[in-house]
Short mmCIF file of C-alpha atoms and ligand atoms in Angstrom, two decimals:
data_model
loop_
_atom_site.label_atom_id
_atom_site.label_comp_id
_atom_site.label_asym_id
_atom_site.label_seq_id
_atom_site.Cartn_x
_atom_site.Cartn_y
_atom_site.Cartn_z
CA MET J 204 12.23 36.50 66.09
CA ALA J 205 9.02 36.89 68.01
CA LEU J 206 5.63 38.26 67.04
CA ILE J 207 4.27 40.17 70.00
CA VAL J 208 0.97 41.98 70.51
CA LYS J 209 1.12 44.62 73.24
CA LYS J 210 -1.99 46.37 74.48
CA PHE J 211 -1.94 49.61 76.47
CA GLY J 212 -5.05 50.77 78.35
CA GLY J 213 -6.47 54.25 78.77
CA SER J 214 -4.51 55.36 81.83
CA SER J 215 -1.28 54.11 80.22
CA VAL J 216 -1.73 56.42 77.19
CA ALA J 217 -3.38 59.34 79.00
CA THR J 218 -0.86 62.03 77.96
CA PRO J 219 1.70 62.63 75.20
CA VAL J 220 4.47 62.08 77.77
CA LYS J 221 3.01 58.69 78.65
CA ILE J 222 2.73 57.83 74.97
CA PHE J 223 6.42 58.65 74.50
CA ASN J 224 7.30 56.56 77.58
CA ILE J 225 5.58 53.58 75.97
CA VAL J 226 7.24 54.18 72.62
CA ASP J 227 10.66 54.35 74.28
CA ARG J 228 10.03 51.20 76.31
CA VAL J 229 8.83 49.23 73.28
CA LEU J 230 11.91 50.26 71.29
CA ARG J 231 14.28 49.56 74.21
CA GLU J 232 12.90 46.10 74.99
CA ARG J 233 12.50 44.70 71.53
CA ASN J 234 14.96 42.43 69.78
CA ALA J 235 16.00 43.69 66.37
CA ASP J 236 13.95 41.15 64.43
CA ASP J 237 10.80 41.18 66.61
CA LYS J 238 7.55 42.08 64.92
CA ILE J 239 5.40 44.28 67.10
CA VAL J 240 1.74 45.20 67.02
CA VAL J 241 0.57 47.74 69.59
CA VAL J 242 -3.14 47.93 70.41
CA VAL J 243 -4.29 51.02 72.26
CA SER J 244 -7.32 52.37 74.12
CA ALA J 245 -8.64 55.91 74.13
CA MET J 246 -6.58 58.37 76.18
CA GLY J 247 -7.47 58.56 79.89
CA ASP J 248 -11.18 59.01 80.51
CA THR J 249 -11.99 59.86 76.90
CA THR J 250 -14.59 57.10 76.48
CA ASP J 251 -16.40 58.13 79.69
CA ASP J 252 -16.31 61.74 78.51
CA LEU J 253 -17.80 60.77 75.14
CA VAL J 254 -20.59 58.83 76.89
CA ALA J 255 -21.33 61.87 79.06
CA LEU J 256 -21.36 64.08 75.97
CA ALA J 257 -23.86 61.82 74.21
CA LYS J 258 -26.11 61.82 77.27
CA GLN J 259 -26.40 65.60 76.93
CA VAL J 260 -27.86 65.08 73.49
CA THR J 261 -29.93 61.89 73.67
CA SER J 262 -31.96 59.86 76.15
CA LYS J 263 -30.98 56.76 74.16
CA PRO J 264 -27.17 56.64 74.28
CA TYR J 265 -26.76 53.45 72.29
CA GLY J 266 -26.89 52.26 68.70
CA ARG J 267 -25.07 53.08 65.47
CA GLU J 268 -24.37 56.77 66.09
CA MET J 269 -23.16 56.07 69.63
CA ASP J 270 -20.57 53.67 68.25
CA ARG J 271 -19.51 56.19 65.64
CA LEU J 272 -18.85 58.60 68.50
CA LEU J 273 -17.14 56.17 70.88
CA SER J 274 -14.82 54.76 68.24
CA THR J 275 -13.23 58.19 67.73
CA GLY J 276 -11.38 57.96 71.08
CA GLU J 277 -9.02 55.16 70.05
CA GLN J 278 -8.35 56.86 66.70
CA VAL J 279 -6.77 59.83 68.42
CA THR J 280 -4.38 57.55 70.30
CA ILE J 281 -3.27 55.49 67.28
CA ALA J 282 -2.40 58.58 65.28
CA LEU J 283 -0.44 60.15 68.15
CA MET J 284 1.41 56.94 68.94
CA ALA J 285 2.38 56.31 65.32
CA MET J 286 3.67 59.90 65.13
CA ALA J 287 5.63 59.38 68.36
CA PHE J 288 7.33 56.25 66.93
CA GLN J 289 8.18 58.21 63.78
CA GLU J 290 9.65 61.02 65.92
CA ARG J 291 12.03 58.40 67.35
CA GLY J 292 13.05 57.35 63.84
CA GLN J 293 10.98 54.15 63.83
CA LYS J 294 8.73 53.32 60.89
CA ALA J 295 5.16 53.02 62.17
CA ILE J 296 1.65 53.04 60.81
CA SER J 297 -1.69 53.42 62.55
CA MET J 298 -4.72 51.33 61.64
CA THR J 299 -8.36 51.53 62.64
CA GLY J 300 -10.10 48.30 63.62
CA ALA J 301 -11.46 48.06 60.09
CA GLN J 302 -8.03 48.49 58.51
CA ALA J 303 -6.61 45.84 60.81
CA GLY J 304 -9.32 43.45 59.62
CA ILE J 305 -11.40 43.25 62.79
CA ASN J 306 -14.85 42.16 61.62
CA SER J 307 -17.65 42.70 64.07
CA SER J 308 -21.31 41.81 64.45
CA ASP J 309 -23.71 44.76 64.16
CA THR J 310 -24.79 44.56 67.80
CA PHE J 311 -23.73 48.13 68.43
CA GLY J 312 -22.07 48.73 71.78
CA LYS J 313 -21.60 44.98 72.26
CA GLY J 314 -19.98 43.98 69.00
CA ARG J 315 -18.64 40.46 68.85
CA ILE J 316 -15.59 39.78 66.74
CA LEU J 317 -16.76 37.50 63.94
CA GLY J 318 -13.37 37.13 62.29
CA VAL J 319 -9.99 38.76 61.91
CA ASP J 320 -8.28 39.28 58.59
CA PRO J 321 -4.81 40.57 59.50
CA ASN J 322 -3.30 40.67 55.99
CA ARG J 323 -2.73 44.39 55.98
CA VAL J 324 -1.10 44.21 59.41
CA PHE J 325 1.26 41.46 58.19
CA GLU J 326 2.17 43.49 55.10
CA ALA J 327 2.95 46.57 57.19
CA LEU J 328 5.09 44.49 59.58
CA ASP J 329 6.97 42.99 56.64
CA ASP J 330 7.63 46.56 55.50
CA GLY J 331 9.43 47.20 58.78
CA ASN J 332 6.63 49.04 60.58
CA ILE J 333 5.44 48.86 64.12
CA VAL J 334 1.68 48.66 63.62
CA VAL J 335 -0.52 50.64 66.00
CA VAL J 336 -4.11 49.37 66.02
CA ALA J 337 -7.20 51.00 67.50
CA GLY J 338 -8.72 48.73 70.13
CA PHE J 339 -12.41 48.42 71.00
CA GLN J 340 -13.68 48.71 67.43
CA GLY J 341 -14.54 46.58 64.45
CA ILE J 342 -16.33 46.92 61.17
CA THR J 343 -19.71 45.39 60.41
CA GLU J 344 -20.68 43.69 57.18
CA ASP J 345 -22.42 46.94 56.17
CA GLY J 346 -19.23 48.92 56.72
CA ASP J 347 -20.36 50.54 59.98
CA MET J 348 -18.21 51.06 63.05
CA ALA J 349 -19.16 48.86 65.99
CA THR J 350 -17.61 48.98 69.44
CA LEU J 351 -16.86 45.81 71.37
CA GLY J 352 -18.16 46.68 74.84
CA ARG J 353 -16.36 48.54 77.61
CA GLY J 354 -12.83 47.25 78.05
CA GLY J 355 -12.99 45.91 74.49
CA SER J 356 -9.41 46.84 73.57
CA ASP J 357 -8.34 43.75 75.50
CA THR J 358 -10.43 41.68 73.12
CA THR J 359 -8.99 43.38 70.04
CA ALA J 360 -5.49 42.57 71.27
CA VAL J 361 -6.10 38.93 72.10
CA ALA J 362 -8.13 38.33 68.92
CA LEU J 363 -5.34 39.82 66.80
CA ALA J 364 -2.75 37.78 68.67
CA GLY J 365 -4.82 34.65 68.06
CA ALA J 366 -5.39 35.32 64.37
CA MET J 367 -1.73 36.21 63.80
CA LYS J 368 -0.47 33.28 65.90
CA ALA J 369 1.53 35.69 68.03
CA ASP J 370 3.93 34.28 70.58
CA VAL J 371 2.37 36.25 73.39
CA CYS J 372 -0.21 38.93 74.07
CA GLU J 373 0.86 41.41 76.71
CA ILE J 374 -1.83 43.47 78.41
CA PHE J 375 -0.15 46.51 79.97
CA THR J 376 -2.24 48.28 82.57
CA ASP J 377 -2.08 50.40 85.72
CA VAL J 378 -1.68 47.51 88.19
CA ASP J 379 1.03 44.84 88.38
CA GLY J 380 -1.17 41.99 87.20
CA VAL J 381 -4.30 40.11 88.18
CA TYR J 382 -4.83 40.22 91.93
CA SER J 383 -6.91 38.08 94.27
CA THR J 384 -9.31 41.02 94.24
CA ASP J 385 -9.23 44.63 93.09
CA PRO J 386 -6.14 46.02 94.89
CA ARG J 387 -7.86 49.42 94.98
CA VAL J 388 -10.62 47.92 97.12
CA ALA J 389 -8.83 45.51 99.46
CA SER J 390 -5.38 46.45 100.72
CA GLY J 391 -4.60 42.77 101.38
CA ALA J 392 -5.08 41.78 97.74
CA PHE J 393 -2.15 39.76 96.41
CA LYS J 394 -0.90 39.25 92.88
CA LEU J 395 -1.58 35.91 91.24
CA GLU J 396 1.45 34.57 89.39
CA GLU J 397 -0.71 32.49 87.10
CA VAL J 398 -4.40 31.89 86.59
CA THR J 399 -6.27 29.59 84.22
CA TYR J 400 -8.43 30.85 81.37
CA GLY J 401 -11.44 29.27 83.11
CA GLU J 402 -10.96 31.04 86.42
CA MET J 403 -9.96 34.33 84.77
CA LEU J 404 -13.03 34.20 82.56
CA GLU J 405 -15.25 33.73 85.58
CA MET J 406 -13.48 36.54 87.48
CA ALA J 407 -13.83 38.88 84.50
CA ARG J 408 -17.45 37.92 83.89
CA LEU J 409 -18.25 38.65 87.50
CA GLY J 410 -16.71 42.11 87.43
CA ALA J 411 -12.90 41.97 87.77
CA GLY J 412 -12.40 44.88 85.36
CA VAL J 413 -8.73 44.18 84.69
CA MET J 414 -9.65 42.06 81.61
CA GLN J 415 -12.70 42.00 79.39
CA PRO J 416 -14.31 38.53 79.58
CA ARG J 417 -14.45 38.21 75.78
CA ALA J 418 -10.69 38.68 75.65
CA VAL J 419 -10.14 35.76 77.99
CA GLU J 420 -12.53 33.67 75.91
CA MET J 421 -10.50 34.50 72.79
CA GLY J 422 -7.28 33.58 74.57
CA PHE J 423 -8.75 30.24 75.54
CA ARG J 424 -10.12 29.55 72.07
CA TYR J 425 -6.86 30.32 70.28
CA ASN J 426 -4.61 29.23 73.14
CA VAL J 427 -2.83 32.59 73.34
CA PRO J 428 -0.85 33.02 76.55
CA ILE J 429 -1.81 36.40 78.05
CA HIS J 430 0.60 38.30 80.25
CA VAL J 431 -1.12 41.02 82.31
CA ARG J 432 1.49 43.45 83.64
CA SER J 433 2.23 47.04 84.56
CA THR J 434 2.93 49.83 82.09
CA PHE J 435 4.86 51.66 84.75
CA ASN J 436 7.42 49.07 85.90
CA ASN J 437 9.18 45.93 84.65
CA ASN J 438 7.79 43.47 87.20
CA THR J 439 6.55 40.15 85.92
CA GLY J 440 2.78 40.18 86.00
CA THR J 441 0.22 37.40 85.79
CA ILE J 442 0.21 34.72 83.12
CA ILE J 443 -3.22 33.56 82.00
CA ARG J 444 -2.91 30.11 80.49
CA GLU J 445 -4.64 26.76 80.17
CA ASP J 446 -3.42 25.16 83.37
CA TYR J 447 -1.28 25.83 86.40
CA THR J 448 2.41 25.01 86.06
CA VAL J 449 3.00 25.13 89.80
CA GLU J 450 0.86 22.71 91.82
CA THR J 451 0.88 24.99 94.87
CA ASN J 452 -0.86 27.69 92.88
CA LYS J 453 -4.04 25.60 93.06
CA ARG J 454 -6.24 27.03 95.77
CA VAL J 455 -9.82 26.67 96.95
CA ILE J 456 -10.74 30.27 96.16
CA THR J 457 -8.80 32.21 93.57
CA GLY J 458 -10.44 35.59 93.78
CA VAL J 459 -13.24 37.89 94.86
CA ALA J 460 -14.93 40.21 92.38
CA ASP J 461 -17.66 42.80 92.49
CA ASP J 462 -19.87 44.25 89.82
CA THR J 463 -21.61 47.54 90.39
CA ASN J 464 -22.85 47.67 86.81
CA THR J 465 -25.88 45.76 88.04
CA ALA J 466 -29.57 46.61 88.40
CA LYS J 467 -32.34 44.48 89.85
CA VAL J 468 -35.55 44.22 87.87
CA ALA J 469 -38.67 42.95 89.61
CA LEU J 470 -41.74 42.14 87.56
CA VAL J 471 -44.42 42.02 90.21
CA GLY J 472 -47.67 40.17 89.65
CA VAL J 473 -46.85 38.39 86.41
CA GLU J 474 -49.32 35.85 85.03
CA ASN J 475 -48.37 32.44 86.42
CA LYS J 476 -48.75 30.26 83.35
CA PRO J 477 -46.46 28.28 81.08
CA GLY J 478 -44.53 30.36 78.60
CA THR J 479 -44.53 33.67 80.50
CA ALA J 480 -40.85 33.55 81.45
CA ALA J 481 -39.98 32.57 77.88
CA THR J 482 -41.89 35.57 76.52
CA VAL J 483 -40.12 37.97 78.88
CA PHE J 484 -36.61 36.67 78.32
CA LYS J 485 -37.03 36.24 74.57
CA ALA J 486 -38.07 39.88 74.24
CA LEU J 487 -35.01 40.99 76.24
CA ALA J 488 -32.67 38.70 74.27
CA LYS J 489 -34.03 40.00 70.98
CA ASN J 490 -32.87 43.44 72.08
CA ASN J 491 -29.48 42.12 73.23
CA VAL J 492 -30.18 42.74 76.90
CA ASP J 493 -28.23 40.15 78.89
CA VAL J 494 -30.04 38.77 81.89
CA ASP J 495 -28.04 37.42 84.76
CA MET J 496 -29.40 36.20 88.12
CA ILE J 497 -33.00 35.00 87.84
CA VAL J 498 -35.46 34.18 90.62
CA GLN J 499 -39.11 33.35 90.23
CA SER J 500 -41.25 33.02 93.29
CA ILE J 501 -44.88 32.16 93.74
CA ARG J 502 -46.40 33.46 96.89
CA SER J 503 -48.62 30.42 97.42
CA LYS J 504 -49.20 27.23 95.50
CA ASP J 505 -52.39 28.23 93.70
CA ASP J 506 -51.53 31.85 93.08
CA ALA J 507 -52.51 33.09 89.64
CA THR J 508 -49.57 35.48 89.65
CA THR J 509 -45.89 35.26 90.42
CA ASP J 510 -42.95 37.65 90.84
CA LEU J 511 -40.12 37.41 88.35
CA ILE J 512 -36.88 38.97 89.56
CA PHE J 513 -33.61 39.21 87.65
CA THR J 514 -30.59 41.40 87.11
CA VAL J 515 -29.41 43.28 84.04
CA ALA J 516 -26.40 45.50 83.42
CA LEU J 517 -26.94 49.08 84.51
CA ASP J 518 -26.02 50.16 80.97
CA ASP J 519 -29.04 48.24 79.69
CA VAL J 520 -31.63 49.63 82.10
CA VAL J 521 -33.15 52.20 79.73
CA LEU J 522 -33.53 49.62 76.99
CA ALA J 523 -34.77 46.90 79.36
CA ARG J 524 -37.46 49.19 80.77
CA GLU J 525 -38.62 50.09 77.27
CA VAL J 526 -38.83 46.41 76.24
CA LEU J 527 -40.69 45.42 79.41
CA GLU J 528 -43.14 48.30 79.20
CA ASN J 529 -43.98 47.29 75.64
CA LEU J 530 -44.42 43.73 76.81
CA SER J 531 -46.93 44.73 79.46
CA ASN J 532 -49.36 45.45 76.62
CA SER J 533 -49.39 41.75 75.71
CA ILE J 534 -48.88 39.94 79.04
CA LYS J 535 -50.13 40.89 82.47
CA ILE J 536 -47.47 42.58 84.62
CA GLU J 537 -48.79 44.48 87.65
CA LYS J 538 -45.67 46.52 88.27
CA ILE J 539 -42.11 46.92 86.99
CA ASN J 540 -39.67 47.89 89.74
CA ILE J 541 -36.06 48.62 88.83
CA ASP J 542 -33.47 49.14 91.55
CA GLU J 543 -30.24 50.59 90.18
CA LYS J 544 -28.48 50.67 93.54
CA MET J 545 -27.60 47.00 93.63
CA ALA J 546 -24.28 45.19 93.11
CA LYS J 547 -22.96 41.70 92.98
CA VAL J 548 -20.15 40.22 95.04
CA SER J 549 -18.70 36.89 93.94
CA ILE J 550 -16.08 34.36 94.93
CA ILE J 551 -14.35 32.39 92.22
CA GLY J 552 -12.23 29.26 92.35
CA ALA J 553 -12.04 25.91 90.57
CA GLY J 554 -10.98 24.49 93.92
CA MET J 555 -14.51 25.04 95.28
CA LEU J 556 -15.76 22.03 93.30
CA GLY J 557 -16.67 19.41 95.86
CA GLN J 558 -16.26 21.78 98.83
CA PRO J 559 -19.85 22.30 99.97
CA GLY J 560 -18.97 24.38 103.02
CA VAL J 561 -17.71 27.40 101.11
CA ALA J 562 -21.11 28.89 100.27
CA ALA J 563 -22.21 28.71 103.90
CA GLN J 564 -18.97 30.41 104.97
CA MET J 565 -19.57 33.25 102.50
CA PHE J 566 -23.16 33.82 103.70
CA ASP J 567 -22.01 33.64 107.30
CA ILE J 568 -19.38 36.33 106.74
CA LEU J 569 -21.91 38.62 105.02
CA GLY J 570 -24.46 37.98 107.77
CA GLN J 571 -21.98 38.84 110.53
CA GLU J 572 -21.18 42.05 108.67
CA GLY J 573 -24.89 42.94 108.55
CA ILE J 574 -24.98 42.76 104.75
CA ASN J 575 -28.28 41.49 103.40
CA VAL J 576 -28.21 39.04 100.49
CA GLU J 577 -31.07 39.51 98.01
CA ILE J 578 -30.33 36.91 95.35
CA ILE J 579 -27.81 34.07 95.21
CA SER J 580 -26.55 32.37 92.10
CA THR J 581 -23.85 29.80 91.51
CA SER J 582 -21.83 28.26 88.73
CA GLU J 583 -19.49 25.29 89.04
CA ILE J 584 -16.63 27.57 90.05
CA SER J 585 -18.30 30.64 91.53
CA ILE J 586 -20.88 31.86 94.03
CA SER J 587 -22.48 35.30 93.67
CA CYS J 588 -24.66 37.34 96.00
CA LEU J 589 -26.68 40.42 95.11
CA VAL J 590 -26.29 43.07 97.82
CA ALA J 591 -26.88 46.81 98.24
CA GLU J 592 -24.37 48.77 96.16
CA GLU J 593 -23.38 50.89 99.15
CA ARG J 594 -22.14 47.78 100.99
CA VAL J 595 -20.48 45.88 98.15
CA LYS J 596 -16.92 47.12 98.72
CA ASP J 597 -17.23 46.21 102.42
CA ALA J 598 -18.43 42.81 101.29
CA VAL J 599 -15.38 42.37 99.04
CA ARG J 600 -12.96 43.35 101.80
CA VAL J 601 -14.43 41.17 104.50
CA ILE J 602 -14.85 38.11 102.26
CA HIS J 603 -11.36 38.52 100.85
CA ASP J 604 -9.76 38.90 104.25
CA LYS J 605 -11.63 36.05 105.91
CA LEU J 606 -11.66 33.54 103.05
CA LEU J 607 -8.44 34.27 101.19
CA LEU J 608 -6.04 35.89 103.60
CA ASP J 609 -6.87 33.60 106.54
CA ASP J 610 -6.47 30.65 104.17
CA ARG J 611 -2.95 31.84 103.32
CA GLY J 612 -2.08 32.12 106.99
P1 ADP Q 185 -6.91 49.67 81.33
O1 ADP Q 185 -7.32 51.08 81.07
O2 ADP Q 185 -5.43 49.47 81.34
O3 ADP Q 185 -7.62 48.69 80.46
P2 ADP Q 185 -8.69 49.01 83.51
O4 ADP Q 185 -9.10 50.14 84.39
O5 ADP Q 185 -9.66 48.55 82.48
O6 ADP Q 185 -7.30 49.40 82.84
O7 ADP Q 185 -8.25 47.74 84.38
C1 ADP Q 185 -7.33 47.88 85.41
C2 ADP Q 185 -8.05 48.07 86.74
O8 ADP Q 185 -8.77 46.88 87.04
C3 ADP Q 185 -7.16 48.24 87.92
O9 ADP Q 185 -6.78 49.60 88.08
C4 ADP Q 185 -7.98 47.71 89.09
O10 ADP Q 185 -8.55 48.75 89.86
C5 ADP Q 185 -9.10 46.95 88.42
N1 ADP Q 185 -9.27 45.58 88.92
C6 ADP Q 185 -10.45 45.00 89.26
N2 ADP Q 185 -10.28 43.76 89.70
C7 ADP Q 185 -8.94 43.50 89.62
C8 ADP Q 185 -8.14 42.36 89.92
N3 ADP Q 185 -8.66 41.22 90.40
N4 ADP Q 185 -6.81 42.45 89.71
C9 ADP Q 185 -6.25 43.58 89.23
N5 ADP Q 185 -6.96 44.70 88.94
C10 ADP Q 185 -8.29 44.67 89.13
N1 LIG Q 186 -11.85 52.85 75.56
C1 LIG Q 186 -12.74 51.73 75.80
C2 LIG Q 186 -13.28 51.80 77.22
O1 LIG Q 186 -12.96 52.71 77.95
C3 LIG Q 186 -12.10 50.41 75.52
C4 LIG Q 186 -10.96 50.02 76.43
O2 LIG Q 186 -10.38 50.86 77.12
O3 LIG Q 186 -10.61 48.84 76.42
O4 LIG Q 186 -14.06 50.94 77.60
MG1 MG Q 187 -9.52 47.77 80.53
#
């Protein structure tokens, strides 16, 4: 007997026919005594459509009511999928995030799973059901719906798998696994057979949309092996696990990622005195605006002012601007410039540790391609460059081909 959590993304459940295809596959592939939990996303582009709908009504598309709206998408899918199982003669029950015991923080739109209480799921499985759970949503202490950030159904699935001590968590999607870069961007992208939690987390954090970063974090914390694979064929996908099993799978650079959900904020002419940066970033943090790349530059040594430049997610721009404008009443900021047409390109690889030449190679490739780098940031296993959004896909392709494909020979 195995306990398996299977997650199907939006394009996998986009139509009733696709839902039936999944139902038939699940029933065909399971062993008689397997216990199966299916986590699903909203059908097709439903979540995008709901966001667009909200924007027709409000200039502030975030907060409690927004999450109430967004969480409806997944609820349509769970009901339809449970009905489809029943049509095939299989006992099945749908559960919202709350019913499946997914407890979330009240940071609406960015809910963090605080705990999972899967008792009701276990009871339903013991009763012979396949349990179909709504991804992307949890319940706050006050009983409100909170969503877990875009792509959050991945996190629901891995968190449930962790809490239930499932044997494996399978993430079914519209590509064959995790690739060296987005296969829709670079035709030379190749599938990775295995990747470590650490590298996958960095790839996801830097924009590889195939997995939500929080999901990878959960997998790491609870040591859940994650198998990312295609909904539409039976090929083996990518296993995300603690370490490589095959020595040759260790490489200098594992992947290239890009993130277009990025805006550059420049606070021009900020008072140059101790505590200013703390005031700015504390105010943003208090409002749950994540800040990423940060550069502070003083124009000359004794300047009374400085420029503070950083990036935030495009989704947070409205909120960030509001927070910063309020702040300019209490500290001196000459001008707030926000450029939404920026993007980040990154290379990721644990093998880069102790290989100082890689950064220079990346800058060289971008330079030769005429792509200007505005901000650079690094972690132990990644290097990121902020570039114009209109050039970022070119950047991905050229870096991938020169650094990863040439390396493969
Ligand atoms: P789902 O709806 O199944 O959650 P997503 O659209 O969230 O699917 O994620 C799958 C998509 O992620 C792929 O279609 C692909 O374009 C994109 N993607 C980005 N980077 C990668 C990568 N390194 N490997 C595979 N897919 C990637
Ligand atoms: N439906 C949500 C989204 O589109 C969650 C998910 O698909 O994982 O972001
Ligand atoms: Mg996704």
